[in-house]
Amino acid sequence: MWTSRSRVLVVLALGAVCASVPASAFDGTVAGQPDSTTAAALPVAAAPLTGGQALKKAVPPSTSLTALQYAAEGGHPIAQWRLGRMYANGDGVTQDDQRAFEYFSRIANAHAEDSPSAPQAAVVANAFVALGRYYLQGIPNSTIKRDAERAREMFSYAASYFGDADAQYDLARLYLKGIGAPHDVKYGARWLGLAAQKGQHEAQAMLGKMLFNGDQLPRQAARGLMWLTLARDAAQPDETWITESYNKAIAKASEDDRAMALQMLEHWVQGRRD
């Protein structure tokens, strides 16, 4: 799927990550994960925020399927990404994971070495995340089989080279679960902390749950409650594990924990504004 040069880049990136992930990324800002298997809990990557914004400008939602296909055949990464999402979700076309995989693969093959600051970088990173999730689950009745190590490669590249928060979250889960990688709580926690700091709400929820409960990490109830509050506010209706985690934590929290969590939330909001 990748060029040989891209594979070399991934290996180098993985080596660099082990040495370069800062200790400050893990300041107790990591959390536990939902009680489900990693594969089942990770849907094909949804639209990244910046990628979605670029998509609206470059390929309006009203663009016809024929026009998208024409642009995709011409190598337009955003058109390829849009078609990949359509086939993954069955949005206006018959749902076809194999076709979706092929479009995401085209993006990864052609744009793995694009600059992280390039306009299409978020879409490229998102394609790597989508491919990683496909490898984590496999595609029935296709040549794409479950391959957790390959999934880790995809997440690692998007997490380290592009700094993608979804990839960092997915990579953290692999290390925390010991799937496709050695079980390493500290290393998983660092990736989870990076994603949470960027506003990835699932990472914030995992982060908060582990911290509040002291699950594999030193207990920091107030900080855990802060992350759980942020995650609850951003959670989708079907993400009941997040709201349940928050409800359990707030019910157990002391008045001091709640007051300190509120102060931390105020600092977080102010920092995001600045």
PDB file of C-alpha atoms in Angstrom:
ATOM      1  CA  MET A   1       0.000   0.000   0.000  1.00  0.00           C
ATOM      2  CA  TRP A   2       2.814   2.410   0.891  1.00  0.00           C
ATOM      3  CA  THR A   3       5.886   3.138  -1.142  1.00  0.00           C
ATOM      4  CA  SER A   4       9.103   1.693   0.270  1.00  0.00           C
ATOM      5  CA  ARG A   5      10.248   5.215   1.090  1.00  0.00           C
ATOM      6  CA  SER A   6       7.124   5.831   3.145  1.00  0.00           C
ATOM      7  CA  ARG A   7       7.735   2.615   5.071  1.00  0.00           C
ATOM      8  CA  VAL A   8      11.222   3.850   5.927  1.00  0.00           C
ATOM      9  CA  LEU A   9       9.763   7.138   7.109  1.00  0.00           C
ATOM     10  CA  VAL A  10       7.361   5.305   9.388  1.00  0.00           C
ATOM     11  CA  VAL A  11      10.156   3.253  10.943  1.00  0.00           C
ATOM     12  CA  LEU A  12      12.188   6.401  11.532  1.00  0.00           C
ATOM     13  CA  ALA A  13       9.181   8.194  12.956  1.00  0.00           C
ATOM     14  CA  LEU A  14       8.461   5.359  15.373  1.00  0.00           C
ATOM     15  CA  GLY A  15      12.021   5.416  16.613  1.00  0.00           C
ATOM     16  CA  ALA A  16      11.911   9.173  17.023  1.00  0.00           C
ATOM     17  CA  VAL A  17       8.654   9.061  18.904  1.00  0.00           C
ATOM     18  CA  CYS A  18      10.048   6.761  21.588  1.00  0.00           C
ATOM     19  CA  ALA A  19      12.721   9.329  22.314  1.00  0.00           C
ATOM     20  CA  SER A  20      10.823  12.524  21.681  1.00  0.00           C
ATOM     21  CA  VAL A  21       7.414  12.220  23.368  1.00  0.00           C
ATOM     22  CA  PRO A  22       7.871  14.727  26.187  1.00  0.00           C
ATOM     23  CA  ALA A  23       7.360  13.741  29.789  1.00  0.00           C
ATOM     24  CA  SER A  24       5.197  16.833  30.144  1.00  0.00           C
ATOM     25  CA  ALA A  25       2.681  15.221  27.802  1.00  0.00           C
ATOM     26  CA  PHE A  26       1.976  12.841  30.652  1.00  0.00           C
ATOM     27  CA  ASP A  27       1.252  14.960  33.686  1.00  0.00           C
ATOM     28  CA  GLY A  28      -1.484  12.710  34.916  1.00  0.00           C
ATOM     29  CA  THR A  29      -3.673  13.625  31.994  1.00  0.00           C
ATOM     30  CA  VAL A  30      -4.593  10.164  30.843  1.00  0.00           C
ATOM     31  CA  ALA A  31      -7.700   8.089  31.218  1.00  0.00           C
ATOM     32  CA  GLY A  32      -9.229   4.643  31.018  1.00  0.00           C
ATOM     33  CA  GLN A  33     -11.059   3.341  27.993  1.00  0.00           C
ATOM     34  CA  PRO A  34     -14.590   2.101  27.339  1.00  0.00           C
ATOM     35  CA  ASP A  35     -15.320  -1.485  28.265  1.00  0.00           C
ATOM     36  CA  SER A  36     -15.353  -2.877  24.742  1.00  0.00           C
ATOM     37  CA  THR A  37     -12.841  -4.352  22.361  1.00  0.00           C
ATOM     38  CA  THR A  38     -10.566  -1.935  20.592  1.00  0.00           C
ATOM     39  CA  ALA A  39     -11.631  -3.092  17.155  1.00  0.00           C
ATOM     40  CA  ALA A  40     -15.351  -2.800  17.801  1.00  0.00           C
ATOM     41  CA  ALA A  41     -15.095   0.601  19.412  1.00  0.00           C
ATOM     42  CA  LEU A  42     -13.241   2.349  16.597  1.00  0.00           C
ATOM     43  CA  PRO A  43     -15.357   3.376  13.616  1.00  0.00           C
ATOM     44  CA  VAL A  44     -13.770   4.378  10.345  1.00  0.00           C
ATOM     45  CA  ALA A  45     -12.305   7.827  10.892  1.00  0.00           C
ATOM     46  CA  ALA A  46     -14.774  10.663  10.638  1.00  0.00           C
ATOM     47  CA  ALA A  47     -13.990  13.992   9.041  1.00  0.00           C
ATOM     48  CA  PRO A  48     -11.207  15.950  10.728  1.00  0.00           C
ATOM     49  CA  LEU A  49     -12.166  19.513  11.599  1.00  0.00           C
ATOM     50  CA  THR A  50      -9.627  21.234   9.404  1.00  0.00           C
ATOM     51  CA  GLY A  51     -10.079  18.633   6.684  1.00  0.00           C
ATOM     52  CA  GLY A  52     -13.818  19.176   6.781  1.00  0.00           C
ATOM     53  CA  GLN A  53     -13.342  22.915   6.427  1.00  0.00           C
ATOM     54  CA  ALA A  54     -11.041  22.402   3.466  1.00  0.00           C
ATOM     55  CA  LEU A  55     -13.539  19.988   1.982  1.00  0.00           C
ATOM     56  CA  LYS A  56     -16.371  22.522   2.088  1.00  0.00           C
ATOM     57  CA  LYS A  57     -14.241  25.038   0.209  1.00  0.00           C
ATOM     58  CA  ALA A  58     -12.695  22.655  -2.316  1.00  0.00           C
ATOM     59  CA  VAL A  59     -15.492  20.131  -2.824  1.00  0.00           C
ATOM     60  CA  PRO A  60     -18.951  21.474  -1.850  1.00  0.00           C
ATOM     61  CA  PRO A  61     -21.477  18.892  -0.563  1.00  0.00           C
ATOM     62  CA  SER A  62     -23.558  19.475  -3.693  1.00  0.00           C
ATOM     63  CA  THR A  63     -20.738  18.233  -5.922  1.00  0.00           C
ATOM     64  CA  SER A  64     -22.006  15.353  -8.067  1.00  0.00           C
ATOM     65  CA  LEU A  65     -20.671  11.839  -7.758  1.00  0.00           C
ATOM     66  CA  THR A  66     -19.358  12.015 -11.320  1.00  0.00           C
ATOM     67  CA  ALA A  67     -17.467  15.224 -10.611  1.00  0.00           C
ATOM     68  CA  LEU A  68     -15.980  13.718  -7.444  1.00  0.00           C
ATOM     69  CA  GLN A  69     -14.894  10.612  -9.333  1.00  0.00           C
ATOM     70  CA  TYR A  70     -13.332  12.728 -12.066  1.00  0.00           C
ATOM     71  CA  ALA A  71     -11.416  14.789  -9.512  1.00  0.00           C
ATOM     72  CA  ALA A  72     -10.379  11.669  -7.605  1.00  0.00           C
ATOM     73  CA  GLU A  73      -9.041  10.019 -10.750  1.00  0.00           C
ATOM     74  CA  GLY A  74      -7.047  13.193 -11.325  1.00  0.00           C
ATOM     75  CA  GLY A  75      -5.373  12.708  -7.951  1.00  0.00           C
ATOM     76  CA  HIS A  76      -7.321  15.280  -5.929  1.00  0.00           C
ATOM     77  CA  PRO A  77      -6.850  14.075  -2.315  1.00  0.00           C
ATOM     78  CA  ILE A  78      -9.911  15.811  -0.909  1.00  0.00           C
ATOM     79  CA  ALA A  79     -12.147  14.295  -3.594  1.00  0.00           C
ATOM     80  CA  GLN A  80     -10.619  10.891  -2.862  1.00  0.00           C
ATOM     81  CA  TRP A  81     -11.229  11.397   0.840  1.00  0.00           C
ATOM     82  CA  ARG A  82     -14.816  12.482   0.213  1.00  0.00           C
ATOM     83  CA  LEU A  83     -15.485   9.361  -1.864  1.00  0.00           C
ATOM     84  CA  GLY A  84     -13.814   7.201   0.765  1.00  0.00           C
ATOM     85  CA  ARG A  85     -16.122   8.597   3.421  1.00  0.00           C
ATOM     86  CA  MET A  86     -19.174   8.162   1.182  1.00  0.00           C
ATOM     87  CA  TYR A  87     -18.405   4.485   0.528  1.00  0.00           C
ATOM     88  CA  ALA A  88     -17.502   3.861   4.172  1.00  0.00           C
ATOM     89  CA  ASN A  89     -20.838   5.278   5.359  1.00  0.00           C
ATOM     90  CA  GLY A  90     -23.072   4.370   2.417  1.00  0.00           C
ATOM     91  CA  ASP A  91     -23.739   8.083   1.975  1.00  0.00           C
ATOM     92  CA  GLY A  92     -25.386   8.496  -1.450  1.00  0.00           C
ATOM     93  CA  VAL A  93     -23.752   5.280  -2.687  1.00  0.00           C
ATOM     94  CA  THR A  94     -23.914   1.602  -1.816  1.00  0.00           C
ATOM     95  CA  GLN A  95     -21.804   1.011   1.280  1.00  0.00           C
ATOM     96  CA  ASP A  96     -18.538  -0.615   0.232  1.00  0.00           C
ATOM     97  CA  ASP A  97     -15.611  -0.804   2.657  1.00  0.00           C
ATOM     98  CA  GLN A  98     -13.304  -2.202  -0.008  1.00  0.00           C
ATOM     99  CA  ARG A  99     -13.876   0.833  -2.238  1.00  0.00           C
ATOM    100  CA  ALA A 100     -13.448   3.143   0.736  1.00  0.00           C
ATOM    101  CA  PHE A 101     -10.186   1.416   1.627  1.00  0.00           C
ATOM    102  CA  GLU A 102      -8.923   1.872  -1.920  1.00  0.00           C
ATOM    103  CA  TYR A 103      -9.609   5.617  -1.912  1.00  0.00           C
ATOM    104  CA  PHE A 104      -7.946   6.102   1.469  1.00  0.00           C
ATOM    105  CA  SER A 105      -4.995   4.030   0.232  1.00  0.00           C
ATOM    106  CA  ARG A 106      -4.534   6.300  -2.769  1.00  0.00           C
ATOM    107  CA  ILE A 107      -4.237   9.275  -0.450  1.00  0.00           C
ATOM    108  CA  ALA A 108      -1.732   7.527   1.825  1.00  0.00           C
ATOM    109  CA  ASN A 109       0.381   6.308  -1.087  1.00  0.00           C
ATOM    110  CA  ALA A 110       0.565   9.682  -2.802  1.00  0.00           C
ATOM    111  CA  HIS A 111       0.682  12.086   0.129  1.00  0.00           C
ATOM    112  CA  ALA A 112       2.442  10.375   3.030  1.00  0.00           C
ATOM    113  CA  GLU A 113       5.355  12.788   2.707  1.00  0.00           C
ATOM    114  CA  ASP A 114       3.297  15.965   2.360  1.00  0.00           C
ATOM    115  CA  SER A 115       4.175  18.685   4.828  1.00  0.00           C
ATOM    116  CA  PRO A 116       2.140  18.583   8.054  1.00  0.00           C
ATOM    117  CA  SER A 117       1.325  22.240   7.344  1.00  0.00           C
ATOM    118  CA  ALA A 118      -0.006  21.553   3.836  1.00  0.00           C
ATOM    119  CA  PRO A 119      -3.680  22.459   3.237  1.00  0.00           C
ATOM    120  CA  GLN A 120      -4.600  18.797   2.717  1.00  0.00           C
ATOM    121  CA  ALA A 121      -2.582  17.485   5.690  1.00  0.00           C
ATOM    122  CA  ALA A 122      -5.610  16.860   7.915  1.00  0.00           C
ATOM    123  CA  VAL A 123      -7.277  14.818   5.176  1.00  0.00           C
ATOM    124  CA  VAL A 124      -4.106  12.789   4.626  1.00  0.00           C
ATOM    125  CA  ALA A 125      -3.773  12.094   8.345  1.00  0.00           C
ATOM    126  CA  ASN A 126      -7.442  11.143   8.496  1.00  0.00           C
ATOM    127  CA  ALA A 127      -6.913   8.654   5.656  1.00  0.00           C
ATOM    128  CA  PHE A 128      -4.152   6.972   7.657  1.00  0.00           C
ATOM    129  CA  VAL A 129      -6.477   6.756  10.659  1.00  0.00           C
ATOM    130  CA  ALA A 130      -9.220   5.218   8.514  1.00  0.00           C
ATOM    131  CA  LEU A 131      -6.784   2.648   7.111  1.00  0.00           C
ATOM    132  CA  GLY A 132      -5.555   1.833  10.595  1.00  0.00           C
ATOM    133  CA  ARG A 133      -9.082   1.181  11.783  1.00  0.00           C
ATOM    134  CA  TYR A 134      -9.768  -1.028   8.794  1.00  0.00           C
ATOM    135  CA  TYR A 135      -6.652  -3.053   9.549  1.00  0.00           C
ATOM    136  CA  LEU A 136      -7.692  -3.296  13.177  1.00  0.00           C
ATOM    137  CA  GLN A 137     -11.016  -4.854  12.199  1.00  0.00           C
ATOM    138  CA  GLY A 138     -10.357  -6.347   8.788  1.00  0.00           C
ATOM    139  CA  ILE A 139     -12.841  -6.192   5.913  1.00  0.00           C
ATOM    140  CA  PRO A 140     -15.016  -9.310   5.517  1.00  0.00           C
ATOM    141  CA  ASN A 141     -14.791 -11.130   2.177  1.00  0.00           C
ATOM    142  CA  SER A 142     -11.712  -9.178   1.098  1.00  0.00           C
ATOM    143  CA  THR A 143      -7.940  -9.431   1.158  1.00  0.00           C
ATOM    144  CA  ILE A 144      -7.827  -6.920   4.022  1.00  0.00           C
ATOM    145  CA  LYS A 145      -7.401  -9.091   7.105  1.00  0.00           C
ATOM    146  CA  ARG A 146      -7.016  -8.092  10.722  1.00  0.00           C
ATOM    147  CA  ASP A 147      -3.465  -6.906  11.262  1.00  0.00           C
ATOM    148  CA  ALA A 148      -2.970  -5.052  14.544  1.00  0.00           C
ATOM    149  CA  GLU A 149       0.691  -4.330  13.878  1.00  0.00           C
ATOM    150  CA  ARG A 150      -0.153  -2.744  10.530  1.00  0.00           C
ATOM    151  CA  ALA A 151      -2.870  -0.734  12.258  1.00  0.00           C
ATOM    152  CA  ARG A 152      -0.295   0.513  14.739  1.00  0.00           C
ATOM    153  CA  GLU A 153       1.970   1.572  11.860  1.00  0.00           C
ATOM    154  CA  MET A 154      -0.840   3.656  10.391  1.00  0.00           C
ATOM    155  CA  PHE A 155      -1.767   5.287  13.693  1.00  0.00           C
ATOM    156  CA  SER A 156       1.882   5.869  14.594  1.00  0.00           C
ATOM    157  CA  TYR A 157       2.616   7.652  11.355  1.00  0.00           C
ATOM    158  CA  ALA A 158      -0.407   9.939  11.547  1.00  0.00           C
ATOM    159  CA  ALA A 159       0.174  10.555  15.259  1.00  0.00           C
ATOM    160  CA  SER A 160       3.869  11.370  15.032  1.00  0.00           C
ATOM    161  CA  TYR A 161       4.342  12.944  11.599  1.00  0.00           C
ATOM    162  CA  PHE A 162       1.022  14.770  11.259  1.00  0.00           C
ATOM    163  CA  GLY A 163       0.287  15.162  14.979  1.00  0.00           C
ATOM    164  CA  ASP A 164      -3.265  13.932  14.417  1.00  0.00           C
ATOM    165  CA  ALA A 165      -5.254  13.765  17.667  1.00  0.00           C
ATOM    166  CA  ASP A 166      -7.495  10.865  16.570  1.00  0.00           C
ATOM    167  CA  ALA A 167      -4.424   8.848  15.621  1.00  0.00           C
ATOM    168  CA  GLN A 168      -2.833   9.650  18.972  1.00  0.00           C
ATOM    169  CA  TYR A 169      -5.979   8.455  20.740  1.00  0.00           C
ATOM    170  CA  ASP A 170      -6.120   5.228  18.734  1.00  0.00           C
ATOM    171  CA  LEU A 171      -2.406   4.605  19.247  1.00  0.00           C
ATOM    172  CA  ALA A 172      -2.766   5.158  22.985  1.00  0.00           C
ATOM    173  CA  ARG A 173      -5.482   2.529  23.147  1.00  0.00           C
ATOM    174  CA  LEU A 174      -3.296  -0.036  21.430  1.00  0.00           C
ATOM    175  CA  TYR A 175      -0.532   0.479  23.972  1.00  0.00           C
ATOM    176  CA  LEU A 176      -2.962   0.498  26.891  1.00  0.00           C
ATOM    177  CA  LYS A 177      -4.552  -2.732  25.642  1.00  0.00           C
ATOM    178  CA  GLY A 178      -1.332  -4.335  24.413  1.00  0.00           C
ATOM    179  CA  ILE A 179      -2.823  -4.842  20.946  1.00  0.00           C
ATOM    180  CA  GLY A 180      -0.344  -4.761  18.070  1.00  0.00           C
ATOM    181  CA  ALA A 181       2.209  -3.347  20.496  1.00  0.00           C
ATOM    182  CA  PRO A 182       3.672  -4.216  23.897  1.00  0.00           C
ATOM    183  CA  HIS A 183       1.419  -3.315  26.808  1.00  0.00           C
ATOM    184  CA  ASP A 184       2.877  -0.023  28.019  1.00  0.00           C
ATOM    185  CA  VAL A 185       0.729   2.160  30.259  1.00  0.00           C
ATOM    186  CA  LYS A 186       3.207   5.020  30.485  1.00  0.00           C
ATOM    187  CA  TYR A 187       3.726   5.214  26.737  1.00  0.00           C
ATOM    188  CA  GLY A 188       0.002   4.886  26.065  1.00  0.00           C
ATOM    189  CA  ALA A 189      -0.683   7.565  28.651  1.00  0.00           C
ATOM    190  CA  ARG A 190       1.640  10.020  26.944  1.00  0.00           C
ATOM    191  CA  TRP A 191      -0.139   9.610  23.605  1.00  0.00           C
ATOM    192  CA  LEU A 192      -3.483   9.888  25.339  1.00  0.00           C
ATOM    193  CA  GLY A 193      -2.372  13.070  27.060  1.00  0.00           C
ATOM    194  CA  LEU A 194      -1.304  14.634  23.764  1.00  0.00           C
ATOM    195  CA  ALA A 195      -4.687  13.862  22.201  1.00  0.00           C
ATOM    196  CA  ALA A 196      -6.608  15.151  25.226  1.00  0.00           C
ATOM    197  CA  GLN A 197      -4.688  18.420  25.225  1.00  0.00           C
ATOM    198  CA  LYS A 198      -5.762  18.914  21.603  1.00  0.00           C
ATOM    199  CA  GLY A 199      -9.423  18.522  22.569  1.00  0.00           C
ATOM    200  CA  GLN A 200      -9.996  14.910  21.480  1.00  0.00           C
ATOM    201  CA  HIS A 201     -12.959  14.196  23.735  1.00  0.00           C
ATOM    202  CA  GLU A 202     -12.660  10.411  23.796  1.00  0.00           C
ATOM    203  CA  ALA A 203      -9.071  10.765  24.971  1.00  0.00           C
ATOM    204  CA  GLN A 204     -10.239  13.280  27.567  1.00  0.00           C
ATOM    205  CA  ALA A 205     -12.799  10.781  28.852  1.00  0.00           C
ATOM    206  CA  MET A 206     -10.286   7.951  29.060  1.00  0.00           C
ATOM    207  CA  LEU A 207      -7.838  10.298  30.671  1.00  0.00           C
ATOM    208  CA  GLY A 208     -10.329  11.475  33.244  1.00  0.00           C
ATOM    209  CA  LYS A 209     -11.580   8.014  34.107  1.00  0.00           C
ATOM    210  CA  MET A 210      -8.124   6.621  34.800  1.00  0.00           C
ATOM    211  CA  LEU A 211      -7.048   9.639  36.789  1.00  0.00           C
ATOM    212  CA  PHE A 212     -10.184   9.897  38.866  1.00  0.00           C
ATOM    213  CA  ASN A 213     -10.131   6.199  39.751  1.00  0.00           C
ATOM    214  CA  GLY A 214      -6.368   5.935  40.089  1.00  0.00           C
ATOM    215  CA  ASP A 215      -6.472   3.165  37.496  1.00  0.00           C
ATOM    216  CA  GLN A 216      -2.839   2.302  36.644  1.00  0.00           C
ATOM    217  CA  LEU A 217      -1.903   5.912  37.380  1.00  0.00           C
ATOM    218  CA  PRO A 218      -1.501   8.000  40.529  1.00  0.00           C
ATOM    219  CA  ARG A 219      -4.960   9.224  41.491  1.00  0.00           C
ATOM    220  CA  GLN A 220      -5.729  12.855  40.690  1.00  0.00           C
ATOM    221  CA  ALA A 221      -9.443  13.148  41.298  1.00  0.00           C
ATOM    222  CA  ALA A 222      -9.870  16.841  40.498  1.00  0.00           C
ATOM    223  CA  ARG A 223      -7.911  16.653  37.247  1.00  0.00           C
ATOM    224  CA  GLY A 224      -9.746  13.509  36.272  1.00  0.00           C
ATOM    225  CA  LEU A 225     -13.079  15.210  36.902  1.00  0.00           C
ATOM    226  CA  MET A 226     -11.989  18.166  34.791  1.00  0.00           C
ATOM    227  CA  TRP A 227     -11.217  15.930  31.804  1.00  0.00           C
ATOM    228  CA  LEU A 228     -14.437  13.982  32.243  1.00  0.00           C
ATOM    229  CA  THR A 229     -16.426  17.226  32.306  1.00  0.00           C
ATOM    230  CA  LEU A 230     -14.846  18.391  29.061  1.00  0.00           C
ATOM    231  CA  ALA A 231     -15.489  15.004  27.478  1.00  0.00           C
ATOM    232  CA  ARG A 232     -19.114  14.923  28.613  1.00  0.00           C
ATOM    233  CA  ASP A 233     -19.774  18.316  27.058  1.00  0.00           C
ATOM    234  CA  ALA A 234     -18.413  17.128  23.702  1.00  0.00           C
ATOM    235  CA  ALA A 235     -19.803  13.582  23.727  1.00  0.00           C
ATOM    236  CA  GLN A 236     -22.206  12.361  21.064  1.00  0.00           C
ATOM    237  CA  PRO A 237     -25.593  10.918  22.162  1.00  0.00           C
ATOM    238  CA  ASP A 238     -24.454   7.342  21.522  1.00  0.00           C
ATOM    239  CA  GLU A 239     -21.281   7.725  23.580  1.00  0.00           C
ATOM    240  CA  THR A 240     -22.985   6.648  26.772  1.00  0.00           C
ATOM    241  CA  TRP A 241     -19.745   5.339  28.300  1.00  0.00           C
ATOM    242  CA  ILE A 242     -18.551   8.928  28.565  1.00  0.00           C
ATOM    243  CA  THR A 243     -21.627  10.268  30.307  1.00  0.00           C
ATOM    244  CA  GLU A 244     -21.730   7.226  32.571  1.00  0.00           C
ATOM    245  CA  SER A 245     -18.089   7.724  33.538  1.00  0.00           C
ATOM    246  CA  TYR A 246     -18.746  11.377  34.303  1.00  0.00           C
ATOM    247  CA  ASN A 247     -21.878  10.619  36.350  1.00  0.00           C
ATOM    248  CA  LYS A 248     -20.052   8.050  38.473  1.00  0.00           C
ATOM    249  CA  ALA A 249     -17.159  10.425  39.076  1.00  0.00           C
ATOM    250  CA  ILE A 250     -19.254  13.469  39.977  1.00  0.00           C
ATOM    251  CA  ALA A 251     -21.279  11.363  42.411  1.00  0.00           C
ATOM    252  CA  LYS A 252     -18.113  10.217  44.212  1.00  0.00           C
ATOM    253  CA  ALA A 253     -16.216  13.513  44.067  1.00  0.00           C
ATOM    254  CA  SER A 254     -15.738  15.529  47.221  1.00  0.00           C
ATOM    255  CA  GLU A 255     -16.603  19.210  47.419  1.00  0.00           C
ATOM    256  CA  ASP A 256     -12.886  20.024  47.283  1.00  0.00           C
ATOM    257  CA  ASP A 257     -12.480  17.881  44.174  1.00  0.00           C
ATOM    258  CA  ARG A 258     -15.371  19.653  42.478  1.00  0.00           C
ATOM    259  CA  ALA A 259     -14.087  23.107  43.389  1.00  0.00           C
ATOM    260  CA  MET A 260     -10.570  22.324  42.166  1.00  0.00           C
ATOM    261  CA  ALA A 261     -11.899  20.759  38.963  1.00  0.00           C
ATOM    262  CA  LEU A 262     -13.875  23.941  38.294  1.00  0.00           C
ATOM    263  CA  GLN A 263     -10.729  26.045  38.682  1.00  0.00           C
ATOM    264  CA  MET A 264      -8.880  23.744  36.287  1.00  0.00           C
ATOM    265  CA  LEU A 265     -11.720  24.037  33.780  1.00  0.00           C
ATOM    266  CA  GLU A 266     -11.559  27.817  33.928  1.00  0.00           C
ATOM    267  CA  HIS A 267      -7.807  27.724  33.265  1.00  0.00           C
ATOM    268  CA  TRP A 268      -8.361  25.291  30.385  1.00  0.00           C
ATOM    269  CA  VAL A 269     -10.996  27.478  28.749  1.00  0.00           C
ATOM    270  CA  GLN A 270      -8.880  30.588  29.192  1.00  0.00           C
ATOM    271  CA  GLY A 271      -5.859  28.856  27.727  1.00  0.00           C
ATOM    272  CA  ARG A 272      -7.842  27.787  24.669  1.00  0.00           C
ATOM    273  CA  ARG A 273      -8.984  31.366  24.134  1.00  0.00           C
ATOM    274  CA  ASP A 274      -5.453  32.816  24.411  1.00  0.00           C
TER     275      ASP A 274
END
